[in-house]
mmCIF file of C-alpha atoms and ligand atoms in Angstrom:
data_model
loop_
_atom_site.group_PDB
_atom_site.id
_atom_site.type_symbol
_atom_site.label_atom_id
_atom_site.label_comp_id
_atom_site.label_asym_id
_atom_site.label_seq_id
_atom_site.Cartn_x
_atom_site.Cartn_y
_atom_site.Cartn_z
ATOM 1 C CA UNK A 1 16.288 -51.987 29.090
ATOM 2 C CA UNK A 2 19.379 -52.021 27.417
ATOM 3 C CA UNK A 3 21.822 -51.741 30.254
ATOM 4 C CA UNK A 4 23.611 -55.362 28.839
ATOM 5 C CA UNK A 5 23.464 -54.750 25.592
ATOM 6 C CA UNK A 6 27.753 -54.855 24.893
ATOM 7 C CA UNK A 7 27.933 -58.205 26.995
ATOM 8 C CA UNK A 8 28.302 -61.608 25.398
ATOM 9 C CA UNK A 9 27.218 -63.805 28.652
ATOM 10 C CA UNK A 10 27.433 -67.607 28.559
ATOM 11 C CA UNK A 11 25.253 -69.687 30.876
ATOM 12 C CA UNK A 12 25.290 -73.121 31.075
ATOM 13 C CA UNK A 13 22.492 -74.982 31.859
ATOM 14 C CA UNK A 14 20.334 -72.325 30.209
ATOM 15 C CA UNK A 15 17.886 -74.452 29.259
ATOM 16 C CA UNK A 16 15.826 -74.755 32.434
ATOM 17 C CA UNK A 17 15.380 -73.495 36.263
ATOM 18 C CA UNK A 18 18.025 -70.613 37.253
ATOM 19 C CA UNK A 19 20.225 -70.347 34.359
ATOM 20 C CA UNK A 20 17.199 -70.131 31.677
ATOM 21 C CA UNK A 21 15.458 -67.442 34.093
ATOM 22 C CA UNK A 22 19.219 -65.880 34.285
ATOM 23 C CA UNK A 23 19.539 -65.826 30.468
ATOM 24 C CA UNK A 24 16.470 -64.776 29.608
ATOM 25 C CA UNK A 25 16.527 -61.558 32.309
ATOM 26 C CA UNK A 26 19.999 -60.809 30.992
ATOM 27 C CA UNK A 27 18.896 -61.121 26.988
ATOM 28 C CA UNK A 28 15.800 -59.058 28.412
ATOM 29 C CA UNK A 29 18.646 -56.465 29.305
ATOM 30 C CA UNK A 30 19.808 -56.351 25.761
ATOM 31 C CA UNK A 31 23.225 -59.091 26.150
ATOM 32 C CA UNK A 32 23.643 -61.310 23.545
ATOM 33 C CA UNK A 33 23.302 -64.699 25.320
ATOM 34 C CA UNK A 34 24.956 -68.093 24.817
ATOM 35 C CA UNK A 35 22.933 -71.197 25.845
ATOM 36 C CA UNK A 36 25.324 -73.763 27.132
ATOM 37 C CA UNK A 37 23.400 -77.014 27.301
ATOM 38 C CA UNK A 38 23.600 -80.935 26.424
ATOM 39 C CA UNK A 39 19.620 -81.635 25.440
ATOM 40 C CA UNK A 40 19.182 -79.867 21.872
ATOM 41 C CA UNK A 41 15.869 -79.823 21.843
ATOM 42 C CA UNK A 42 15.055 -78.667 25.280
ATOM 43 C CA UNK A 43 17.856 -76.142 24.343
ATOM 44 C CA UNK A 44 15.871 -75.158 21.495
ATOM 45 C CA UNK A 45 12.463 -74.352 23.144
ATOM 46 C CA UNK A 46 14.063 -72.536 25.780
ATOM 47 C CA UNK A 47 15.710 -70.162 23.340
ATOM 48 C CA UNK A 48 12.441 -69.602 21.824
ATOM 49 C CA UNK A 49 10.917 -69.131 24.628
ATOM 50 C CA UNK A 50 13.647 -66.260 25.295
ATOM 51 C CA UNK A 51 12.967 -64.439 21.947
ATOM 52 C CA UNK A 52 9.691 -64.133 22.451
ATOM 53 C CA UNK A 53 9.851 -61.566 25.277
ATOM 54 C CA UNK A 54 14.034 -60.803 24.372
ATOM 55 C CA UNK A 55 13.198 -57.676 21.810
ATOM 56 C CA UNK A 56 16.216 -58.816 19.989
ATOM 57 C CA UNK A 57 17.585 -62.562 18.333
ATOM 58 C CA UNK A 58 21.043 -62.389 20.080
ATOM 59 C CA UNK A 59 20.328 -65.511 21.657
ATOM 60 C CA UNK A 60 22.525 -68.608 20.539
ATOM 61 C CA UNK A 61 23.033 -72.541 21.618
ATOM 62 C CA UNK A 62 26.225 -74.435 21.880
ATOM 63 C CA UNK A 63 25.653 -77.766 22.752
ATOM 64 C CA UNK A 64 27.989 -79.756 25.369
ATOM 65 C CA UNK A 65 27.610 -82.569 27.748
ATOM 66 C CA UNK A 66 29.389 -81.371 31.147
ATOM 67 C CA UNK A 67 29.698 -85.238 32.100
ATOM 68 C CA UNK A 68 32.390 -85.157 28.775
ATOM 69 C CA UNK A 69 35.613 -82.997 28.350
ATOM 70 C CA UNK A 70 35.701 -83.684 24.516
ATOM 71 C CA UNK A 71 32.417 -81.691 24.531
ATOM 72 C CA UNK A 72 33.297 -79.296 26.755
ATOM 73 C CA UNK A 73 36.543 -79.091 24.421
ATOM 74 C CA UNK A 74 34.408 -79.344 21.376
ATOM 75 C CA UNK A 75 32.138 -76.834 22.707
ATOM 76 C CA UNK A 76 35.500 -74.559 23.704
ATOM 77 C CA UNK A 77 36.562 -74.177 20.246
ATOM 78 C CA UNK A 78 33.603 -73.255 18.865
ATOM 79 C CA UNK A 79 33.043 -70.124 21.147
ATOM 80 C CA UNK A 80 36.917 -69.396 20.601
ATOM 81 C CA UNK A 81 36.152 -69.206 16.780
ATOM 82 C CA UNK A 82 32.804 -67.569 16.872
ATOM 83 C CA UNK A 83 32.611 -64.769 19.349
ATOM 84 C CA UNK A 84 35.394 -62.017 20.421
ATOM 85 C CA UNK A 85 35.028 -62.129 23.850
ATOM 86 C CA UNK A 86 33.222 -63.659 27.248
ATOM 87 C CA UNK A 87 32.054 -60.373 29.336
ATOM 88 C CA UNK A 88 30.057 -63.304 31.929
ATOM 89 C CA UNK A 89 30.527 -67.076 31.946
ATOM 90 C CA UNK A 90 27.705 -68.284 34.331
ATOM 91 C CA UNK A 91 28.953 -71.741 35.598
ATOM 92 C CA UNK A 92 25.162 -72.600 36.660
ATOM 93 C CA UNK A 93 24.352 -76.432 35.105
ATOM 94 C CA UNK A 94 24.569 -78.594 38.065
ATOM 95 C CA UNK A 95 23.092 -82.056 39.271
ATOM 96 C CA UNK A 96 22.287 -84.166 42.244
ATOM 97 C CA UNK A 97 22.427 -87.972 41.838
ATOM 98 C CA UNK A 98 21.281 -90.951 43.277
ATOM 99 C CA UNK A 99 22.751 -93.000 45.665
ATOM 100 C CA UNK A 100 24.126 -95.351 42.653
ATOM 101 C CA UNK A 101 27.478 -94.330 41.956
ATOM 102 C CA UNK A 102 27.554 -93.240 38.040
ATOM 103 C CA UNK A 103 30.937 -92.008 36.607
ATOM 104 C CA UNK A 104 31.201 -89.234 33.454
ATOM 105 C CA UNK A 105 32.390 -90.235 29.860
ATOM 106 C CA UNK A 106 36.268 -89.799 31.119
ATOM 107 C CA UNK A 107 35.056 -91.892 34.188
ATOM 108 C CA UNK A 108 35.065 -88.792 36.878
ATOM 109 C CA UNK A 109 32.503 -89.395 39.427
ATOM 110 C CA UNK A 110 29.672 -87.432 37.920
ATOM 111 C CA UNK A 111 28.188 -85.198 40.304
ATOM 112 C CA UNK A 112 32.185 -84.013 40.648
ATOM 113 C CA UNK A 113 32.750 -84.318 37.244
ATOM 114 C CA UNK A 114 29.281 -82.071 35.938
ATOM 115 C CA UNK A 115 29.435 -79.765 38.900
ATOM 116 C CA UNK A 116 32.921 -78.933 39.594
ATOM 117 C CA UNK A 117 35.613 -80.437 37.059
ATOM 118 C CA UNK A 118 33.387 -79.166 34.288
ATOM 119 C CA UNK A 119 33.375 -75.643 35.320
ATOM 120 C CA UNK A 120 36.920 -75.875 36.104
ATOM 121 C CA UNK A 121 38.040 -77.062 32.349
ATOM 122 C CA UNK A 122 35.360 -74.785 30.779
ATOM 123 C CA UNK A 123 36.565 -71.698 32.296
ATOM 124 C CA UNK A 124 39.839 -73.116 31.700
ATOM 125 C CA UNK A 125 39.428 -73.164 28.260
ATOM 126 C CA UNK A 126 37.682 -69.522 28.164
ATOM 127 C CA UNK A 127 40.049 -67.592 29.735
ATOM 128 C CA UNK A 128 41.566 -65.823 26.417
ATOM 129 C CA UNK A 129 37.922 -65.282 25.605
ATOM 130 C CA UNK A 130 37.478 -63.533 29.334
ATOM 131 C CA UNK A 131 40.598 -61.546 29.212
ATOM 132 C CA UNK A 132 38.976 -59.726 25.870
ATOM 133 C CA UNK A 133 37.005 -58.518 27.896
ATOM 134 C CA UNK A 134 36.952 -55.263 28.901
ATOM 135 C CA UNK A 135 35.809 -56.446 32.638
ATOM 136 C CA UNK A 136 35.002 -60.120 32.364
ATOM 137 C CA UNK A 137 33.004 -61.965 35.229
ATOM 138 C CA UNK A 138 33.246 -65.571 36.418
ATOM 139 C CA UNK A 139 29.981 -66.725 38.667
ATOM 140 C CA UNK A 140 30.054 -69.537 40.040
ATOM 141 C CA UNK A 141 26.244 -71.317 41.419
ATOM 142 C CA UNK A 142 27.404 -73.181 44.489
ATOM 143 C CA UNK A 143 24.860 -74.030 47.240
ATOM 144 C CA UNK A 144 24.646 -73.717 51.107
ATOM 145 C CA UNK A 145 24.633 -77.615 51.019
ATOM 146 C CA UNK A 146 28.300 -76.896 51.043
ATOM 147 C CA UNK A 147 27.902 -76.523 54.282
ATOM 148 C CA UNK A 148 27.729 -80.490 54.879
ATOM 149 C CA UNK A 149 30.482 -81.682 52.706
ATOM 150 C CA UNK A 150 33.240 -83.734 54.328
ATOM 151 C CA UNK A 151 36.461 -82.991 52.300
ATOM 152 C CA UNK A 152 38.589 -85.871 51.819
ATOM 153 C CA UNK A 153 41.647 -85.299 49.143
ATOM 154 C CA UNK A 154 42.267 -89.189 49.175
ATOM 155 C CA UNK A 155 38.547 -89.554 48.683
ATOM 156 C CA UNK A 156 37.087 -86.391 46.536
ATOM 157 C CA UNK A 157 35.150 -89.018 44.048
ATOM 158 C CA UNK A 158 33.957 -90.859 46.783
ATOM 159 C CA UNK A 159 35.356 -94.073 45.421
ATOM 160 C CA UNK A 160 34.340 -94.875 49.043
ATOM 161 C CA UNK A 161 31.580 -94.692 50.865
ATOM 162 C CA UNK A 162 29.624 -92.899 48.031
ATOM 163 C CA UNK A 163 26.108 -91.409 48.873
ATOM 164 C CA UNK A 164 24.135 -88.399 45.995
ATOM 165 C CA UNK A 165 23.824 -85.770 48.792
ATOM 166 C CA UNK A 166 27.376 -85.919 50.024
ATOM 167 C CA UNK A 167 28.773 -85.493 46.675
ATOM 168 C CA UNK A 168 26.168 -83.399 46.138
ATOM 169 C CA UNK A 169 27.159 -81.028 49.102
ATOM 170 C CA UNK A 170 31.214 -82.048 48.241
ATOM 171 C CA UNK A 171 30.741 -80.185 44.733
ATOM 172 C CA UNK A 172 28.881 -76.727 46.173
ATOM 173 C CA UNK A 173 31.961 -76.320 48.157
ATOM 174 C CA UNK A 174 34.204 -77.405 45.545
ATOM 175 C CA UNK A 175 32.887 -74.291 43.655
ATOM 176 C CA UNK A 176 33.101 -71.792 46.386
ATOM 177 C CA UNK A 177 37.141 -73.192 46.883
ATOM 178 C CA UNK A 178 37.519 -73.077 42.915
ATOM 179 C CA UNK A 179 36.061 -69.176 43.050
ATOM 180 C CA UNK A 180 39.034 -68.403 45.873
ATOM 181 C CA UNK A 181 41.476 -70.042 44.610
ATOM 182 C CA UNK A 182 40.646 -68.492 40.809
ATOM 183 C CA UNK A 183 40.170 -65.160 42.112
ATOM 184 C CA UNK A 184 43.725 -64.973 43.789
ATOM 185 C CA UNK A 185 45.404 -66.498 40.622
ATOM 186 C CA UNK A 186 43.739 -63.336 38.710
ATOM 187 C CA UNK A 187 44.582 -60.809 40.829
ATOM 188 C CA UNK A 188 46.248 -58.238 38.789
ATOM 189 C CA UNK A 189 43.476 -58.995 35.842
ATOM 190 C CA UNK A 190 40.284 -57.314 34.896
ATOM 191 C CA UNK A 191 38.342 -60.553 35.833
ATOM 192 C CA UNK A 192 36.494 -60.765 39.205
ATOM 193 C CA UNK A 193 35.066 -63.988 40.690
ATOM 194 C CA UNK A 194 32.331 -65.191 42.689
ATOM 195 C CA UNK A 195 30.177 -67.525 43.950
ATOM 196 C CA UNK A 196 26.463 -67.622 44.765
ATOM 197 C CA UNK A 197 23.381 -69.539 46.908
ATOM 198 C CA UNK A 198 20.494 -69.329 44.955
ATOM 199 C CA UNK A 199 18.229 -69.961 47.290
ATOM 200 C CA UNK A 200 16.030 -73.130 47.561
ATOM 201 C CA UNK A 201 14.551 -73.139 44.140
ATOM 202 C CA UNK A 202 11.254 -74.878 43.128
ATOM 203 C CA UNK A 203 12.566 -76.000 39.531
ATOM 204 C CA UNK A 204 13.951 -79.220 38.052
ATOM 205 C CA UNK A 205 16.306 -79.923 40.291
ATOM 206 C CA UNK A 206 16.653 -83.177 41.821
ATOM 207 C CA UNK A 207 14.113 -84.739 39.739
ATOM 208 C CA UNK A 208 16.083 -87.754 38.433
ATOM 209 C CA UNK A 209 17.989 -87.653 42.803
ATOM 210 C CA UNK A 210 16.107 -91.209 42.909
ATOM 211 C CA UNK A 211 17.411 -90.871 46.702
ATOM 212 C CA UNK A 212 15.506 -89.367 49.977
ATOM 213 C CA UNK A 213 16.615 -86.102 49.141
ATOM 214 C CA UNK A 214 14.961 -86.317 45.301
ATOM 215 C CA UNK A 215 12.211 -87.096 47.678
ATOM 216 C CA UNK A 216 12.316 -84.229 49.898
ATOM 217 C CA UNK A 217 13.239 -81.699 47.257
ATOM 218 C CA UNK A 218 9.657 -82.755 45.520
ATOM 219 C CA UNK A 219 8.048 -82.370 48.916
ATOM 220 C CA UNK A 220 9.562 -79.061 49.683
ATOM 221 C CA UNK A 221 8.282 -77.832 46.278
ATOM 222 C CA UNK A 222 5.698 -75.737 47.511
ATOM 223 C CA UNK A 223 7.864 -73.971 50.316
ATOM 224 C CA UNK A 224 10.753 -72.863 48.071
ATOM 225 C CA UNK A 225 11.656 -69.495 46.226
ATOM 226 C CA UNK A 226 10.477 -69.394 42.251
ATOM 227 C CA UNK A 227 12.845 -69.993 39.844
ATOM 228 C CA UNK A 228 12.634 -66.122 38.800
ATOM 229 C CA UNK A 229 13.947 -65.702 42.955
ATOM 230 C CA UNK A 230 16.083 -68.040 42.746
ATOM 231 C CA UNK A 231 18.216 -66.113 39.030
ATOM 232 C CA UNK A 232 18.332 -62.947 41.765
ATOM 233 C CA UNK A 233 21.575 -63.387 42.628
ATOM 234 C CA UNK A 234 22.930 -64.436 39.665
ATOM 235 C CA UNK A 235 21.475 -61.261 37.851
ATOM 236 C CA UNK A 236 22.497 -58.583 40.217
ATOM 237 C CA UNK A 237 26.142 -60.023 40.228
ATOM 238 C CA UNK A 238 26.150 -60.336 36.423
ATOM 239 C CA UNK A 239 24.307 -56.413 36.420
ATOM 240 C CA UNK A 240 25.517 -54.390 39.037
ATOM 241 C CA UNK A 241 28.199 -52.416 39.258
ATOM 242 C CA UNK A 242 28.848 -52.323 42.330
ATOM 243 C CA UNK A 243 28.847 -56.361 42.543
ATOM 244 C CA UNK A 244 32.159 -56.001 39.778
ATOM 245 C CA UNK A 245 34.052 -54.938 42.446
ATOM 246 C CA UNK A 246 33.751 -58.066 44.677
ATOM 247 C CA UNK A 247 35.842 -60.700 44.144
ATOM 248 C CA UNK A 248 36.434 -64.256 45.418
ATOM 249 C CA UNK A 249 33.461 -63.811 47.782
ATOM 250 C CA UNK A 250 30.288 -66.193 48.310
ATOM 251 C CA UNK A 251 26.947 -64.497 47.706
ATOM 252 C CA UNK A 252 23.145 -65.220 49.420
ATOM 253 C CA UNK A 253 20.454 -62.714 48.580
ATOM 254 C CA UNK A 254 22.625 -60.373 46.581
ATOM 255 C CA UNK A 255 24.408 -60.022 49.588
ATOM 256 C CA UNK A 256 28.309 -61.508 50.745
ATOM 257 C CA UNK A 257 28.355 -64.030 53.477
ATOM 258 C CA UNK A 258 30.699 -66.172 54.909
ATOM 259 C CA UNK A 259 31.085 -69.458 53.551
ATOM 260 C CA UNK A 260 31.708 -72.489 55.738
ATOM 261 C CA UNK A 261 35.423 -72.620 56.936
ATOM 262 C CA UNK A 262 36.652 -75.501 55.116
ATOM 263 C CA UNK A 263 35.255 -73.187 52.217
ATOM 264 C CA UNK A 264 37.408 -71.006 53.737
ATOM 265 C CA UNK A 265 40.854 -72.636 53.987
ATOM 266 C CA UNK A 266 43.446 -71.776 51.659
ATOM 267 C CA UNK A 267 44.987 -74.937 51.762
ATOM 268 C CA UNK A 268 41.891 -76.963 50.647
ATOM 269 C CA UNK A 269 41.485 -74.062 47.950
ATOM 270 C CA UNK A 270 45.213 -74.532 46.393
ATOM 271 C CA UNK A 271 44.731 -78.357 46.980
ATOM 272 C CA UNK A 272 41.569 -78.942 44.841
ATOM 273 C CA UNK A 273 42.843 -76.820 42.393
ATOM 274 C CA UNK A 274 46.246 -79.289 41.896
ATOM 275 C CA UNK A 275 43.709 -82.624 42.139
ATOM 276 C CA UNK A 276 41.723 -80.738 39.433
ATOM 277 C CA UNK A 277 44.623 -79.907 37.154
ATOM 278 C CA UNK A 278 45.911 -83.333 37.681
ATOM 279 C CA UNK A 279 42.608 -85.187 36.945
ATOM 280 C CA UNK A 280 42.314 -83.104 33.855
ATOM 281 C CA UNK A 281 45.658 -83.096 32.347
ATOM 282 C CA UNK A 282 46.118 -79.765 32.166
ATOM 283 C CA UNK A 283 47.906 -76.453 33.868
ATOM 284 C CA UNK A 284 45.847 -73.839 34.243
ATOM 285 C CA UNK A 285 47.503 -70.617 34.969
ATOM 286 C CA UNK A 286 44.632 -68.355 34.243
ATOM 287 C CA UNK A 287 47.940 -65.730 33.560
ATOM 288 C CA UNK A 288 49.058 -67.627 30.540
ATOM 289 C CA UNK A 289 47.238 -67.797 27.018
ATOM 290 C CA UNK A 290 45.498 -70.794 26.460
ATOM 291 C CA UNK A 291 45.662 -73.247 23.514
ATOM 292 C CA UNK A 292 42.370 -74.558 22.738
ATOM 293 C CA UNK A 293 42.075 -77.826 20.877
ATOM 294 C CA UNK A 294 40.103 -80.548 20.086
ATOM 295 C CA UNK A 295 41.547 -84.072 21.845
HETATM 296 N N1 NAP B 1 17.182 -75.592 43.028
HETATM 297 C C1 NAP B 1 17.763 -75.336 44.168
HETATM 298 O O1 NAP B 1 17.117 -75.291 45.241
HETATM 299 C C2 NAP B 1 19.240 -75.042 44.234
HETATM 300 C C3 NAP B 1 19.802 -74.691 45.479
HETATM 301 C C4 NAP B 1 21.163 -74.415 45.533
HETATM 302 C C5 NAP B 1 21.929 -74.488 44.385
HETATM 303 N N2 NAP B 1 21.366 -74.837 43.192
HETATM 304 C C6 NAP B 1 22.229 -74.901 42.020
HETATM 305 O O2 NAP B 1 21.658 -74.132 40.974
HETATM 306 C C7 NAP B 1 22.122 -74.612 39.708
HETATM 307 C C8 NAP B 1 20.950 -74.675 38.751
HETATM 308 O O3 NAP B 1 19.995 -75.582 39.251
HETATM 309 P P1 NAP B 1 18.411 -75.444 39.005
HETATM 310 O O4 NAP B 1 17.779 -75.383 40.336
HETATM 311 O O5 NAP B 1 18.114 -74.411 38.009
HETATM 312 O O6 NAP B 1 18.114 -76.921 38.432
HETATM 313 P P2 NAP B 1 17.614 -77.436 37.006
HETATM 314 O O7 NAP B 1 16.335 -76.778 36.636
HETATM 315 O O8 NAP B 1 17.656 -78.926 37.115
HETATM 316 O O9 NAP B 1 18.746 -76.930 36.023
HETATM 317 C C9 NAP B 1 19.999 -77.533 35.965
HETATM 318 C C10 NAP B 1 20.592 -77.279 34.597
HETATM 319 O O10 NAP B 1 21.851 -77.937 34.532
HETATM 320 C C11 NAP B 1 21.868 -78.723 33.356
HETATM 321 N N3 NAP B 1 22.752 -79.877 33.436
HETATM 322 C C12 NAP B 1 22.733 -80.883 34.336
HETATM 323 N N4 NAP B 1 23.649 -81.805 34.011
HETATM 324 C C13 NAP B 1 24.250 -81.375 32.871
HETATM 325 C C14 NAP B 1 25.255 -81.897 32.037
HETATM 326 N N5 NAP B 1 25.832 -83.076 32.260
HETATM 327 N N6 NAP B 1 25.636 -81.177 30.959
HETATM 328 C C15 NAP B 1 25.044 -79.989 30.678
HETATM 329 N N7 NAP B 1 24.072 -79.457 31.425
HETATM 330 C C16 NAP B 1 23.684 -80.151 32.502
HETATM 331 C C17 NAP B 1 20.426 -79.164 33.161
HETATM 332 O O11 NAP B 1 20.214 -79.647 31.856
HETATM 333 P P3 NAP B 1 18.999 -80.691 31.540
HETATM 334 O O12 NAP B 1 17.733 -79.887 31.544
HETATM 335 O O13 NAP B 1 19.373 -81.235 30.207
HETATM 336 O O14 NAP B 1 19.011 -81.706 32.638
HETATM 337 C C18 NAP B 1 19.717 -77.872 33.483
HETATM 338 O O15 NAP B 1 19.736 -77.012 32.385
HETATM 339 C C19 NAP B 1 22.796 -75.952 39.991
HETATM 340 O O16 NAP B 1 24.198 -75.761 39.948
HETATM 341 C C20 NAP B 1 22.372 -76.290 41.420
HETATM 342 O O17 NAP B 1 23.357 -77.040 42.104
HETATM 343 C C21 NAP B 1 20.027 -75.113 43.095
#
């Protein structure tokens, strides 16, 4: 199979669960694939474990924390300098906490901080990289647990009231809102954007949720969808051709669907996006070139 074989396609979280299932399928396909992950050595027996059954040694690592920006930076200019384009940036590595509150190196909240500002300063930082593209795609891995998140703008890092799931659930739909919102701003562009459910996986996830819902996760183990189920969606959008035509849409089963309606509301959408740029220190018109540098 060698359907992938012009595509450059950086995952994060590659190194386990949907996005190492995701990057091995799509280095299986002949793309050259870019591990995005923070644990080197897990990083590093992942990738191996991709070459063996890859046919081809197009597989790299760049290592970045998502709970740090000057990684994420770091990690920015590196793929600026060493590759000549982004066909598919899989926004994938995500995380569930506890019901402690635990804030990022910058002092974000983390589950908003790994799951949704992380994405949003990554792609950021890759859109020059995207636009070489001759038809780059943006996938975003949201969850139906968006369906259950109270938005708040005064209260998005749950300063108050803070509990792992409803952060948890805030972030999925932060990611379906940041996949709107981004898809409108490129309109006009080459780029499509989207935003998936995987399913309810049996991988790592949740593991270190030392909350109920770690709990149930690990209970529900043995009635979820395998890992290789769960990359489905993520494949066919990053594969077919017929999924490069949608754009700013939610996927389940390789299929649209409608996402909640707060999900839904343009206001929230254009909202999150200005708390975003404002938390981050930075304007991101995915129209303009980008200036990538180290902090
Ligand atoms: N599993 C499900 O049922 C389910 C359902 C809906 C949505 N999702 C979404 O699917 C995505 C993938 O989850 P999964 O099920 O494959 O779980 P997983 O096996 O735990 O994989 C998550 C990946 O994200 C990485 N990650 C977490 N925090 C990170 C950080 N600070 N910096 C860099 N990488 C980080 C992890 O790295 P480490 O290995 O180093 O921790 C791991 O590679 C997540 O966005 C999740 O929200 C999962």
């Amino acid at each position: 199979m060698e359907e992938m074989k012009d595509k450059i396609c950086l995952i994060t979280g590659a190194n386990s669960g949907i996005g190492k299932v995701t990057a091995r399928e799509l280095a299986k396909r002949g793309a050259h694939v870019i591990m995005l992950c923070r644990n080197e050595e897990k990083a590093e027996k992942a990738k191996e474990d991709i070459l063996k059954v890859c046919g081809h040694d197009r597989v790299d690592i760049v290592l970045a924390d998502m709970a740090s920006t000057r990684q994420i930076r770091e990690a920015a200019v590196y793929i600026n300098q060493h590759y000549p384009r982004i066909d598919i940036l899989n926004n994938n590595a995500g995380l569930i906490m506890g019901n402690k509150r635990k804030t990022t190196e910058d002092g974000f909240e983390m589950t908003f901080g790994v799951n949704h500002l992380a994405p949003f300063l990554l792609t950021h930082l890759l859109m020059d990289q995207l636009k070489a593209s001759p038809q780059g795609s943006i996938l975003n891995v949201s969850s139906e647990a968006h369906r259950y998140a109270k938005l708040d703008f005064q209260n998005v890092q749950y300063e108050k009231g803070y509990g792992g799931l409803k952060a948890y659930c805030l972030s999925k739909l932060c990611n379906i809102l940041f996949t709107r919102e981004l898809s409108k701003r490129l309109r006009g562009s080459h780029i499509v954007t989207n935003a998936l459910h995987p399913g309810a996986v049996a991988s790592n996830f949740g593991r270190d949720a030392s909350s109920l819902f770690g709990v149930v996760i690990q209970l529900s183990k043995p009635f979820m969808i395998s890992e290789k189920e769960g990359a489905e969606t993520s494949i066919y959008l990053a594969t077919s051709k017929e999924a490069n035509k949608a754009n700013g849409l939610y996927f389940k089963n390789k299929k649209p669907i409608q996402p909640s309606k707060a999900a839904l509301s343009d206001h929230n959408a254009k909202r999150l996006w200005e708390i975003s740029e404002e938390l981050l220190q930075i304007h991101f018109d995915p129209q303009v070139k980008v200036s990538v540098q180290k902090v």
